[in-house]
Coordinates of C-alpha atoms and ligand atoms in Angstrom, one line a residue:
M184 CA -11.3 -35.1 4.5
P185 CA -8.2 -36.0 2.4
E186 CA -10.2 -35.5 -0.9
I187 CA -10.4 -31.7 -0.3
I188 CA -6.6 -31.4 -0.7
H189 CA -6.2 -31.3 -4.4
L190 CA -2.6 -31.0 -5.4
L191 CA -2.1 -28.3 -7.9
S192 CA 0.2 -28.6 -10.8
E193 CA 3.6 -27.1 -9.9
K194 CA 2.9 -24.3 -12.3
V195 CA -0.3 -23.1 -10.6
A196 CA 1.2 -23.7 -7.1
N197 CA 4.1 -21.4 -8.1
Q198 CA 1.7 -18.9 -9.4
I199 CA -0.2 -18.7 -6.2
A200 CA 2.8 -18.9 -3.9
A201 CA 4.4 -16.1 -5.9
G202 CA 1.1 -14.2 -5.5
E203 CA 1.5 -14.4 -1.8
V204 CA 4.8 -12.7 -1.6
V205 CA 5.8 -11.5 -5.1
Q206 CA 3.2 -10.0 -7.3
R207 CA 5.4 -8.0 -9.6
P208 CA 9.0 -6.9 -10.0
S209 CA 8.4 -4.1 -7.5
S210 CA 7.4 -6.5 -4.8
A211 CA 10.6 -8.5 -5.4
L212 CA 12.6 -5.3 -5.3
K213 CA 11.0 -4.4 -2.0
E214 CA 12.0 -7.7 -0.4
L215 CA 15.6 -7.4 -1.7
L216 CA 15.9 -3.8 -0.5
E217 CA 14.5 -4.7 2.9
N218 CA 17.0 -7.5 3.2
S219 CA 19.9 -5.2 2.3
L220 CA 18.7 -2.6 4.9
D221 CA 18.3 -5.4 7.5
A222 CA 21.9 -6.4 6.7
G223 CA 23.0 -2.9 7.7
A224 CA 23.9 -1.6 4.2
D225 CA 24.2 2.1 3.8
E226 CA 25.0 2.0 0.1
I227 CA 22.7 0.2 -2.3
Q228 CA 22.8 0.0 -6.0
I229 CA 19.8 -1.2 -8.0
L230 CA 20.1 -2.4 -11.7
C231 CA 16.9 -3.2 -13.5
R232 CA 16.0 -4.1 -17.1
E233 CA 12.7 -4.0 -18.9
G234 CA 10.7 -2.8 -15.9
G235 CA 12.4 -5.5 -13.8
K236 CA 10.9 -8.3 -15.8
S237 CA 14.2 -9.5 -17.2
L238 CA 16.5 -8.2 -14.4
I239 CA 16.3 -6.9 -10.9
Q240 CA 19.7 -6.7 -9.3
V241 CA 20.4 -5.3 -5.8
N242 CA 24.0 -4.8 -4.7
D243 CA 24.7 -3.8 -1.1
N244 CA 27.5 -3.2 1.3
G245 CA 25.8 -4.9 4.2
M246 CA 27.2 -7.6 6.4
G247 CA 27.0 -10.4 3.7
M248 CA 26.4 -14.1 4.2
S249 CA 28.5 -17.1 5.0
P250 CA 28.7 -19.9 2.4
S251 CA 26.2 -22.0 4.2
D252 CA 23.8 -19.1 4.7
A253 CA 24.1 -18.3 1.0
I254 CA 22.3 -21.6 0.3
L255 CA 20.1 -21.7 3.4
C256 CA 18.6 -18.3 2.7
F257 CA 16.6 -19.7 -0.2
S258 CA 14.8 -22.3 1.9
R259 CA 11.3 -21.5 3.1
H260 CA 11.2 -20.2 6.7
A261 CA 15.0 -19.6 6.7
T262 CA 15.5 -16.4 8.5
S263 CA 18.3 -15.0 10.6
K264 CA 16.0 -12.4 12.1
I265 CA 13.9 -14.3 14.6
L266 CA 16.6 -13.7 17.2
H267 CA 16.5 -10.0 17.1
S268 CA 12.8 -9.3 16.8
E269 CA 13.3 -6.8 19.6
D270 CA 15.5 -4.5 17.5
L271 CA 14.7 -1.1 16.1
F272 CA 12.9 -2.6 13.1
H273 CA 10.4 -4.5 15.2
I274 CA 7.6 -3.8 12.8
Q275 CA 9.8 -4.8 9.9
T276 CA 10.4 -8.2 11.2
M277 CA 6.7 -9.2 11.0
G278 CA 4.8 -10.8 8.2
F279 CA 5.9 -13.4 5.7
R280 CA 9.3 -13.7 7.3
G281 CA 11.8 -16.1 5.8
E282 CA 9.5 -16.5 2.8
A283 CA 10.7 -13.9 0.4
L284 CA 13.8 -15.4 -1.1
A285 CA 12.3 -18.8 -1.3
S286 CA 9.3 -17.5 -3.2
I287 CA 11.4 -15.4 -5.5
A288 CA 13.8 -18.3 -6.2
A289 CA 10.8 -20.5 -7.1
V290 CA 9.8 -18.3 -9.9
S291 CA 13.0 -16.9 -11.3
Q292 CA 16.6 -17.4 -12.1
V293 CA 18.8 -16.1 -9.3
K294 CA 22.4 -15.5 -8.9
L295 CA 23.7 -14.6 -5.5
K296 CA 27.2 -13.3 -4.8
T297 CA 27.9 -12.6 -1.2
R298 CA 30.8 -12.3 1.2
H299 CA 30.4 -12.2 5.0
H300 CA 32.4 -9.4 6.6
E301 CA 34.4 -11.9 8.6
D302 CA 35.3 -14.1 5.6
D303 CA 38.1 -13.6 3.1
L304 CA 36.4 -15.3 0.2
G305 CA 32.8 -15.0 -1.0
T306 CA 30.3 -17.4 -2.4
E307 CA 28.3 -17.5 -5.6
V308 CA 25.1 -19.5 -5.8
R309 CA 23.0 -20.0 -8.9
I310 CA 19.5 -21.2 -8.4
E311 CA 16.6 -21.6 -10.9
G312 CA 13.0 -22.5 -10.1
S313 CA 14.1 -23.5 -6.6
R314 CA 16.9 -25.8 -7.9
V315 CA 20.4 -25.1 -6.9
L316 CA 22.5 -25.3 -10.1
E317 CA 25.9 -24.2 -8.8
Q318 CA 27.8 -23.0 -5.7
Q319 CA 31.4 -21.9 -5.8
E320 CA 33.9 -19.8 -4.0
I321 CA 34.6 -16.4 -5.6
S322 CA 36.4 -13.3 -4.6
C323 CA 34.1 -10.3 -4.2
P324 CA 33.7 -7.4 -1.9
V325 CA 32.0 -7.7 1.5
G326 CA 28.2 -7.4 1.0
T327 CA 25.6 -9.0 -1.1
S328 CA 24.6 -8.9 -4.7
M329 CA 21.3 -10.5 -5.6
E330 CA 20.4 -10.9 -9.2
I331 CA 16.9 -11.9 -10.2
R332 CA 16.4 -12.7 -13.9
N333 CA 13.2 -13.4 -15.8
L334 CA 10.7 -13.2 -13.0
F335 CA 7.9 -15.8 -13.5
Y336 CA 9.8 -17.4 -16.4
N337 CA 8.3 -20.7 -15.4
V338 CA 4.8 -19.4 -14.6
P339 CA 3.5 -17.9 -17.9
A340 CA 0.1 -17.1 -16.3
R341 CA 1.7 -14.9 -13.8
R342 CA 4.0 -13.4 -16.4
N343 CA 0.9 -12.4 -18.3
F344 CA -0.1 -10.3 -15.4
L345 CA 2.8 -8.0 -15.7
K346 CA 2.1 -4.7 -17.4
S347 CA 4.2 -2.8 -19.9
D348 CA 7.8 -2.1 -19.0
M349 CA 6.9 1.5 -18.3
Q350 CA 4.2 0.6 -15.9
E351 CA 6.4 -1.9 -14.1
L352 CA 9.2 0.7 -14.0
S353 CA 6.7 3.1 -12.4
H354 CA 6.0 0.6 -9.7
L355 CA 9.7 0.0 -9.1
I356 CA 10.2 3.8 -8.8
A357 CA 7.2 4.1 -6.4
E358 CA 8.7 1.3 -4.2
L359 CA 12.1 3.0 -4.2
E360 CA 10.5 6.3 -3.3
R361 CA 8.8 4.8 -0.3
I362 CA 11.8 2.9 1.0
S363 CA 14.3 5.7 0.4
L364 CA 12.1 8.2 2.2
S365 CA 12.4 6.1 5.4
Y366 CA 16.2 5.7 5.0
P367 CA 17.6 9.1 4.0
L368 CA 20.9 8.1 5.6
V369 CA 21.3 5.3 3.0
F370 CA 22.7 6.0 -0.5
F371 CA 20.6 4.6 -3.3
S372 CA 21.3 4.6 -7.0
F373 CA 18.9 3.1 -9.5
F374 CA 19.7 2.2 -13.1
H375 CA 17.2 1.1 -15.6
N376 CA 18.3 -0.3 -19.0
G377 CA 21.8 1.0 -18.2
K378 CA 20.7 4.5 -17.5
E379 CA 20.9 6.0 -14.0
L380 CA 17.4 7.3 -13.2
M381 CA 17.8 8.1 -9.6
H382 CA 20.8 9.1 -7.6
L383 CA 20.1 9.6 -3.9
P384 CA 23.0 10.7 -1.8
K385 CA 22.9 10.3 2.0
G386 CA 21.3 13.3 3.7
S387 CA 18.5 14.6 5.8
L388 CA 14.8 13.8 5.1
V389 CA 14.3 17.1 3.3
Q390 CA 17.3 16.6 1.2
R391 CA 16.0 13.2 0.2
I392 CA 12.6 14.7 -0.7
L393 CA 14.3 17.3 -2.9
H394 CA 16.4 14.6 -4.6
L395 CA 13.3 12.5 -5.3
F396 CA 10.9 15.1 -6.3
G397 CA 13.0 18.0 -7.5
N398 CA 14.5 21.2 -6.0
S399 CA 11.3 23.1 -6.7
Y400 CA 9.9 21.2 -3.6
S401 CA 12.0 23.5 -1.4
E402 CA 9.3 26.1 -1.9
K403 CA 6.4 23.7 -1.8
I404 CA 6.7 22.0 1.5
V405 CA 6.8 22.9 5.2
P406 CA 7.8 20.9 8.2
V407 CA 5.4 19.2 10.5
Q408 CA 6.2 18.0 14.0
E409 CA 4.5 17.0 17.2
L410 CA 6.0 15.2 20.1
T411 CA 3.7 13.5 22.5
D412 CA 4.0 10.5 24.8
L413 CA 1.9 8.4 22.5
V414 CA 3.3 9.3 19.1
E415 CA 6.1 11.3 17.7
I416 CA 5.2 12.9 14.4
S417 CA 7.8 14.5 12.1
G418 CA 8.2 15.1 8.4
Y419 CA 7.1 17.5 5.7
I420 CA 3.7 18.4 4.1
G421 CA 2.9 20.3 0.9
K422 CA 1.6 23.8 0.9
P423 CA -2.1 23.6 -0.2
E424 CA -1.6 25.5 -3.4
F425 CA 0.7 22.8 -4.7
S426 CA -1.8 20.0 -4.2
K427 CA -2.2 17.7 -7.2
K428 CA -4.8 15.4 -8.7
S429 CA -2.5 12.4 -8.0
R430 CA -2.3 10.7 -4.7
R431 CA 1.1 9.3 -5.4
E432 CA 3.1 11.7 -3.3
Q433 CA 1.7 10.7 0.0
F434 CA 3.8 8.7 2.4
F435 CA 3.4 7.5 5.9
H436 CA 6.2 5.8 7.6
L437 CA 5.7 4.0 10.9
N438 CA 8.8 3.3 12.9
G439 CA 10.8 3.4 9.8
R440 CA 8.6 1.5 7.4
F441 CA 6.1 2.6 4.8
I442 CA 2.5 2.0 5.7
R443 CA -0.8 2.6 4.1
D444 CA -3.4 3.9 6.4
P445 CA -6.7 5.3 5.0
Y446 CA -7.6 6.4 8.5
L447 CA -4.5 8.5 9.1
H448 CA -4.8 9.7 5.5
H449 CA -8.2 11.0 6.3
A450 CA -6.8 12.9 9.3
V451 CA -4.4 14.7 7.1
M452 CA -7.0 15.4 4.4
N453 CA -9.4 16.7 7.0
A454 CA -6.8 19.2 8.1
Y455 CA -6.4 20.4 4.5
Q456 CA -10.1 20.2 3.8
E457 CA -11.0 23.8 3.3
W458 CA -7.7 24.7 1.6
I459 CA -7.5 22.5 -1.4
P460 CA -10.0 21.9 -4.1
A461 CA -12.0 18.6 -3.9
G462 CA -10.3 15.8 -5.7
T463 CA -6.7 17.1 -5.2
S464 CA -4.2 15.8 -2.8
P465 CA -1.3 17.5 -1.0
F466 CA 2.2 16.1 -0.7
Y467 CA 3.1 14.6 2.6
S468 CA 5.9 12.5 3.9
I469 CA 5.1 11.9 7.6
H470 CA 7.0 9.8 10.0
L471 CA 5.3 8.4 13.0
K472 CA 7.1 6.8 15.9
V473 CA 4.9 4.7 18.2
S474 CA 6.1 2.2 20.7
P475 CA 5.8 -1.2 19.0
E476 CA 3.6 -2.6 21.7
K477 CA 1.0 -0.1 20.7
V478 CA 0.7 -1.4 17.2
D479 CA -1.5 -4.4 16.7
I480 CA 0.9 -6.9 15.1
N481 CA -1.9 -9.3 14.2
V482 CA -3.4 -7.0 11.7
H483 CA -0.4 -6.3 9.5
P484 CA 1.2 -9.4 8.0
S485 CA 0.8 -7.6 4.7
K486 CA 3.2 -5.2 6.3
T487 CA 1.7 -2.0 4.8
E488 CA -1.5 -2.1 6.8
I489 CA -1.5 -1.8 10.6
K490 CA -3.8 -1.1 13.4
F491 CA -2.9 1.2 16.3
Q492 CA -4.2 0.7 19.7
D493 CA -4.9 4.4 20.2
E494 CA -5.8 5.2 16.7
K495 CA -8.4 7.8 17.5
M496 CA -6.0 9.7 19.6
I497 CA -3.3 9.4 17.0
Y498 CA -5.8 10.7 14.4
T499 CA -6.5 13.7 16.5
I500 CA -2.8 14.5 17.2
L501 CA -1.9 14.1 13.6
Q502 CA -4.7 16.2 12.3
T503 CA -3.9 18.9 14.8
A504 CA -0.2 18.8 14.0
V505 CA -0.9 19.3 10.3
K506 CA -3.4 22.1 10.9
R507 CA -0.9 23.7 13.3
S508 CA 1.9 23.4 10.7
L509 CA -0.2 25.0 8.0
G510 CA -1.4 27.7 10.4
K511 CA 2.1 28.4 11.6
F512 CA 3.2 29.2 8.0
H513 CA 0.2 31.5 7.6
L514 CA -1.3 29.1 5.2
T515 CA -4.5 28.7 7.2
P516 CA -6.0 31.1 9.7
Q517 CA -4.7 30.6 13.2
I518 CA -6.5 27.7 14.8
D519 CA -7.8 27.8 18.2
F520 CA -6.4 24.6 19.6
E521 CA -8.2 24.8 22.9
G522 CA -11.6 24.6 21.3
E523 CA -10.5 22.6 18.2
T524 CA -12.0 19.2 18.0
G525 CA -10.2 18.5 14.8
F526 CA -13.1 16.5 13.3
G527 CA -15.3 17.3 10.4
E528 CA -19.0 16.4 10.3
M529 CA -18.3 13.0 8.9
S530 CA -16.8 12.0 12.1
V531 CA -18.4 10.9 15.3
L532 CA -15.3 10.7 17.3
A533 CA -15.5 14.2 18.6
R534 CA -18.7 13.3 20.4
N535 CA -17.3 10.2 21.9
M536 CA -14.0 11.2 23.2
P537 CA -12.3 14.0 25.0
V538 CA -9.7 15.6 22.8
Q539 CA -6.6 17.2 24.3
A540 CA -4.5 19.6 22.4
P541 CA -1.1 18.0 22.0
V542 CA 1.8 19.8 23.5
S543 CA 4.6 20.8 21.2
H544 CA 8.0 22.0 21.9
F545 CA 9.6 24.9 20.2
N546 CA 13.2 25.4 19.3
P547 CA 13.7 28.9 17.9
D548 CA 17.1 27.9 16.4
Y549 CA 15.9 24.9 14.5
N550 CA 17.0 24.7 10.9
P551 CA 15.7 21.8 9.0
F552 CA 18.5 21.9 6.5
E553 CA 21.3 22.3 8.9
S554 CA 22.2 18.8 9.7
S555 CA 22.6 16.1 7.2
Q556 CA 22.9 13.6 10.0
S557 CA 19.5 14.1 11.5
E558 CA 16.6 12.6 9.7
K559 CA 14.0 14.1 11.9
P560 CA 13.8 17.7 12.9
S561 CA 14.1 18.0 16.7
S562 CA 11.6 20.8 16.9
F563 CA 9.6 23.3 15.0
P564 CA 11.1 26.5 13.5
Q565 CA 9.8 29.4 15.4
N566 CA 10.0 31.5 12.2
L567 CA 6.4 32.0 11.1
E568 CA 7.1 33.3 7.6
P569 CA 6.9 30.8 4.8
S570 CA 10.3 29.6 5.6
P571 CA 13.2 31.4 3.8
L572 CA 15.2 28.4 4.9
F573 CA 13.6 26.4 2.2
T574 CA 15.1 28.6 -0.5
E575 CA 18.6 28.6 0.9
Y576 CA 19.3 24.9 0.4
K577 CA 20.1 23.8 -3.1
A578 CA 20.3 20.1 -3.6
P579 CA 22.6 18.9 -6.4
E580 CA 20.8 18.6 -9.7
N581 CA 18.3 15.9 -9.7
K582 CA 19.4 13.4 -12.3
F583 CA 15.9 12.1 -12.8
Q584 CA 14.4 14.1 -15.6
E585 CA 11.2 15.8 -14.6
E586 CA 9.2 14.8 -17.7
E587 CA 10.4 11.3 -17.5
T588 CA 9.2 11.1 -13.9
M589 CA 5.8 12.5 -15.0
N590 CA 5.4 9.9 -17.6
F591 CA 6.2 7.0 -15.3
R592 CA 3.7 8.4 -12.8
L593 CA 1.0 8.8 -15.3
F594 CA 1.4 5.2 -16.2
Q595 CA 1.1 4.2 -12.6
E596 CA -2.2 5.9 -12.3
E597 CA -3.6 4.7 -15.6
E598 CA -6.3 2.0 -15.4
D599 CA -5.4 -1.1 -17.3
A600 CA -8.5 -1.8 -19.2
K601 CA -7.2 -5.1 -20.5
L602 CA -6.4 -6.5 -17.1
E603 CA -9.6 -8.5 -16.7
E604 CA -9.1 -10.1 -20.1
R605 CA -5.6 -11.1 -19.1
I606 CA -6.8 -12.5 -15.9
L607 CA -9.3 -14.6 -17.8
N608 CA -6.5 -15.8 -20.0
S609 CA -4.4 -16.7 -17.1
A610 CA -7.2 -18.7 -15.4
Q611 CA -6.3 -21.8 -17.3
D612 CA -5.6 -24.6 -14.9
S613 CA -8.7 -24.6 -12.8
Q614 CA -9.5 -28.2 -11.9
S615 CA -7.5 -27.9 -8.6
L616 CA -9.9 -25.6 -6.8
I617 CA -12.7 -26.6 -4.5
Q618 CA -15.6 -24.8 -2.8
I619 CA -16.7 -25.9 0.6
Q620 CA -20.1 -25.3 2.0
K621 CA -20.6 -22.7 -0.7
E622 CA -18.7 -20.3 1.5
F623 CA -15.0 -21.0 1.2
M624 CA -12.6 -21.8 -1.6
V625 CA -9.7 -24.1 -1.0
T626 CA -6.6 -24.7 -3.0
S627 CA -3.2 -26.1 -2.4
I628 CA -0.2 -23.8 -2.4
F629 CA 3.6 -24.2 -2.1
S630 CA 3.6 -23.9 1.7
G631 CA 0.4 -25.9 2.4
L632 CA -3.3 -25.0 2.0
L633 CA -4.9 -21.7 1.1
I634 CA -8.4 -21.2 2.3
L635 CA -10.3 -18.1 1.1
D636 CA -13.6 -16.6 2.3
Q637 CA -15.5 -16.0 -0.9
Q638 CA -17.4 -13.0 0.3
A639 CA -14.4 -11.2 1.9
T640 CA -12.4 -11.9 -1.2
H641 CA -15.0 -10.5 -3.5
E642 CA -15.5 -7.5 -1.2
R643 CA -11.8 -6.6 -1.4
I644 CA -11.8 -6.9 -5.2
L645 CA -14.9 -4.7 -5.6
F646 CA -13.7 -2.2 -3.0
E647 CA -10.5 -1.5 -4.9
R648 CA -12.4 -1.5 -8.2
Y649 CA -14.8 1.2 -6.9
L650 CA -11.9 3.3 -5.5
K651 CA -10.5 3.2 -8.9
V652 CA -13.8 4.3 -10.3
F653 CA -13.5 7.4 -8.2
S654 CA -10.1 8.1 -9.6
G655 CA -11.6 8.7 -13.0
K656 CA -13.2 5.8 -14.9
I657 CA -17.0 5.9 -14.8
Q658 CA -18.6 2.6 -13.9
P659 CA -20.9 1.6 -16.7
S660 CA -24.5 1.7 -15.7
Q661 CA -27.4 -0.5 -16.9
Q662 CA -30.8 0.9 -17.4
T663 CA -33.5 -0.5 -15.2
L664 CA -36.7 -1.6 -16.8
F665 CA -39.0 0.5 -14.8
P666 CA -37.5 3.6 -13.3
Q667 CA -38.4 3.7 -9.6
T668 CA -38.9 6.7 -7.4
Y669 CA -38.0 6.6 -3.7
A670 CA -39.0 9.0 -1.0
F671 CA -36.6 9.6 1.9
S672 CA -36.6 11.3 5.2
T673 CA -35.3 14.9 5.0
Q674 CA -32.1 13.9 6.6
D675 CA -31.4 10.9 4.3
F676 CA -32.4 13.1 1.3
A677 CA -29.9 15.7 2.3
L678 CA -27.2 13.0 2.7
I679 CA -27.9 11.5 -0.7
Q680 CA -27.9 14.9 -2.3
E681 CA -24.5 15.5 -0.9
L682 CA -23.2 12.1 -2.1
L683 CA -25.0 12.3 -5.4
P684 CA -22.0 13.0 -7.7
D685 CA -20.1 10.1 -6.1
I686 CA -23.0 7.8 -6.3
K687 CA -23.4 8.5 -9.9
M688 CA -19.7 7.8 -10.5
L689 CA -20.3 4.3 -9.2
G690 CA -22.8 3.7 -11.9
F691 CA -26.1 4.7 -10.5
D692 CA -28.3 6.8 -12.8
I693 CA -30.2 8.8 -10.3
R694 CA -31.6 12.3 -10.0
E695 CA -33.8 14.4 -7.8
F696 CA -37.5 14.0 -8.5
G697 CA -39.5 16.4 -6.3
K698 CA -39.6 16.9 -2.6
N699 CA -37.4 14.4 -0.7
T700 CA -37.7 12.0 -3.7
F701 CA -35.2 10.5 -6.1
I702 CA -35.7 8.6 -9.3
V703 CA -33.4 5.7 -10.1
E704 CA -33.1 4.9 -13.8
G705 CA -29.9 2.8 -13.8
I706 CA -27.7 0.8 -11.5
P707 CA -24.1 -0.3 -11.7
S708 CA -23.8 -3.0 -14.3
D709 CA -22.4 -5.6 -11.9
L710 CA -25.5 -5.6 -9.8
Q711 CA -28.7 -7.6 -10.2
I712 CA -31.4 -5.7 -11.9
H713 CA -34.8 -5.8 -10.1
E714 CA -33.1 -5.3 -6.8
E715 CA -32.8 -1.6 -7.1
R716 CA -34.7 -0.8 -4.0
S717 CA -32.8 -3.1 -1.6
I718 CA -29.5 -2.2 -3.2
F719 CA -30.1 1.5 -2.6
E720 CA -31.5 1.1 0.8
E721 CA -28.7 -1.2 1.9
L722 CA -26.1 1.1 0.4
L723 CA -27.5 3.9 2.5
S724 CA -27.8 1.9 5.7
N725 CA -24.3 0.5 5.3
F726 CA -23.0 4.0 4.7
K727 CA -24.7 5.3 7.8
E728 CA -23.5 2.4 9.9
N729 CA -19.9 3.0 8.7
M730 CA -20.3 6.7 9.5
R731 CA -21.3 5.8 13.0
L732 CA -18.3 3.4 13.5
E733 CA -15.4 5.2 11.8
P734 CA -14.6 8.5 10.3
L735 CA -14.1 7.4 6.8
H736 CA -13.8 9.5 3.7
P737 CA -17.2 9.5 2.1
R738 CA -15.9 7.9 -1.0
E739 CA -14.1 5.2 0.9
N740 CA -17.3 4.7 2.8
L741 CA -19.4 4.4 -0.4
A742 CA -16.9 2.0 -1.9
R743 CA -17.1 -0.1 1.2
S744 CA -20.8 0.0 1.5
L745 CA -21.4 -0.9 -2.1
S746 CA -18.8 -3.7 -2.1
K747 CA -20.5 -5.2 0.9
R748 CA -23.8 -5.1 -0.9
A749 CA -22.6 -6.3 -4.3
S750 CA -20.3 -9.0 -3.1
I751 CA -20.9 -12.7 -3.6
K752 CA -22.5 -14.1 -0.4
P753 CA -22.1 -17.4 1.3
G754 CA -24.5 -19.9 -0.3
K755 CA -23.6 -19.1 -3.9
H756 CA -22.2 -21.9 -5.9
L757 CA -19.0 -21.0 -7.8
T758 CA -17.6 -22.6 -10.8
N759 CA -13.9 -23.4 -11.1
E760 CA -13.5 -20.6 -13.5
E761 CA -15.2 -18.2 -11.1
M762 CA -13.0 -19.3 -8.3
R763 CA -9.9 -19.0 -10.3
L764 CA -10.8 -15.5 -11.4
L765 CA -11.6 -14.5 -7.9
I766 CA -8.2 -15.7 -6.6
D767 CA -6.3 -14.1 -9.5
E768 CA -8.1 -10.8 -9.0
L769 CA -7.6 -10.9 -5.3
F770 CA -3.8 -11.3 -5.6
A771 CA -3.8 -8.5 -8.1
C772 CA -5.2 -6.2 -5.5
E773 CA -3.1 -3.7 -3.6
S774 CA -4.0 -5.2 -0.2
P775 CA -5.2 -8.7 -0.8
M776 CA -5.1 -9.9 2.7
Y777 CA -8.1 -8.1 4.2
S778 CA -11.6 -7.3 3.3
P779 CA -12.3 -3.5 3.4
E780 CA -13.5 -3.9 7.0
G781 CA -10.3 -5.6 8.0
K782 CA -11.5 -9.3 8.1
P783 CA -9.0 -11.7 6.6
T784 CA -9.8 -12.7 3.0
Y785 CA -7.8 -15.9 3.4
I786 CA -5.8 -18.0 5.8
T787 CA -3.1 -20.5 5.1
L788 CA -2.5 -23.8 6.8
S789 CA 1.2 -24.6 6.5
L790 CA 2.4 -28.1 5.8
S791 CA 4.1 -28.2 9.2
E792 CA 0.8 -27.3 10.9
I793 CA -0.9 -30.0 9.0
K794 CA 1.8 -32.5 9.9
K795 CA 1.6 -31.5 13.5
K796 CA -2.1 -32.2 13.5
F797 CA -1.6 -35.7 12.4
K798 CA 1.0 -36.3 15.0
E799 CA -1.1 -35.0 17.9
Ligands
ADP90 P1 13.6 -12.6 6.0 O1 14.1 -11.3 5.5 O2 12.2 -12.6 6.4 O3 14.5 -13.2 7.1 P2 14.2 -13.5 3.4 O4 13.8 -14.7 2.6 O5 13.9 -12.2 2.8 O6 13.6 -13.7 4.8 O7 15.8 -13.7 3.7 C1 16.2 -14.9 4.3 C2 17.6 -14.6 5.0 O8 18.6 -14.4 4.1 C3 17.6 -13.4 5.9 O9 17.1 -13.6 7.2 C4 19.1 -13.0 5.9 O10 19.7 -13.8 6.9 C5 19.6 -13.5 4.6 N1 19.7 -12.4 3.6 C6 18.9 -12.1 2.6 N2 19.4 -11.0 1.9 C7 20.5 -10.6 2.5 C8 21.4 -9.5 2.3 N3 21.2 -8.7 1.3 N4 22.5 -9.4 3.1 C9 22.7 -10.3 4.2 N5 21.8 -11.3 4.4 C10 20.7 -11.5 3.6
MG91 MG1 13.4 -10.4 3.8

């Protein structure tokens, strides 16, 4: 079927290729930092301008590259890491490996200066939109300096996606927070528009936390630790009274890399449940060590989402560890671990599995601030008072002004109301998309073919949109022509009653109307009117089905259930504009690769795979 392969204009191909690896300056920064860390650097300097839009520069003291590698590293699938996939950063070497620099170089102006530690002279390479302009010998220190100028300079549609400098800066800072928390033994310094905003000396994890978030955190956090055969948990969690509206200060690191995991997040939140007001979130920086074979590598090419083999057990251990830590510091009443199931009523796991109390080891002499060499406390402090140790340590003044931090963080959380408009504007070149069997969308990308499942794509977009609704913006509702009343079983009635505030936030205009009855007067504006009954019934049945399968936070469950109901189904014809919009919106998502249920939203077929098929 050669006619399905429409070659995109280079402009759009770049746009989508960049969407695969680089969505914004912070994702480029992430790739550069990971490369520096992979190269063994322990001192990294970052220089950015205009939120990273005009400059992202990363200088490291890693092992550097030879003159030939300095060119090779920009070709797609060039990687030096395939050889040592067994190393400590097992997880880190998964995903789009060997793609990052090629993608970045396709959409920016790059200058690389590098010197391999065995060489006397270094190399400078200039490359622009994938074209090598210049390579020359230079003298420079051992290590690598990668300078990325004018990201998306040749892809105006992508450039339009970028937000204000402040917002992009906020993303850069968020990325640096995540990475620097997993590498407290690496020095980072971050300059923006010539001003040093972050200065993070090498130290222990707690020192890193204080440098990032301010010395006042010494009184706001307590250590958490649990060592079991399955998982080693260590890190710090916030005292409940300091929980905030924002979810920004929550970090999981798995085997040294930042991950997002709603399931584990739920475990932590459950432990805090009774101690923090609804809608607020505690600080946590929790490191998990799990043997790499126990992490499902097929599920995390996006590299921040993973699947554990024993996730239910890890859930229990984590939740128990957090409760135990809070309890130890007299922040929660002492918990009876023998009888503690660790699960709230939303969960079904407690019924399905035996739960063992994890064993923890105590070291009465442990002082989390003692050693600047050890990132992870080796054991719990026996001291049961809210630790006086936390007040003894004074980190050097945090150079990052508190108010400034606040401003950046506010920007991060702000909803960009104009985003959709911009996406529409960017959806210009649309003749190169094709829909097959009214179920899949196909387009050509840099590396080959991109095939998207229209329903999974739309579910992911809606899911993230609904989650955002919960963080503040009310979904506009549309009035139904004839308000309908629905009678429910007592059980369903009670469930809906409990969920009512959240259901309303999603845009349903609904209220109680007599015994076991609700009246629906409006539904979310992106749903078909006249379908109220089935929408509502399916929302409820999806919700209950999810409850049975997984212990989700009710809001996440609602967002999932509604996105499933409201998404575009197979069989719906899509115009080019609609497809373009879907693809653009998908790649603007936080986790574009999977539907909320974990099904892939798209697959790619690389040119080499295609070529192979013709040779067979
Ligand atoms: P990957 O990291 O998946 O290998 P990249 O495109 O990010 O792919 O990098 C390609 C290669 O370039 C790396 O495998 C590495 O050999 C080399 N490289 C990139 N950045 C650095 C750096 N800062 N120091 C040393 N080598 C680097
Ligand atoms: Mg890399």
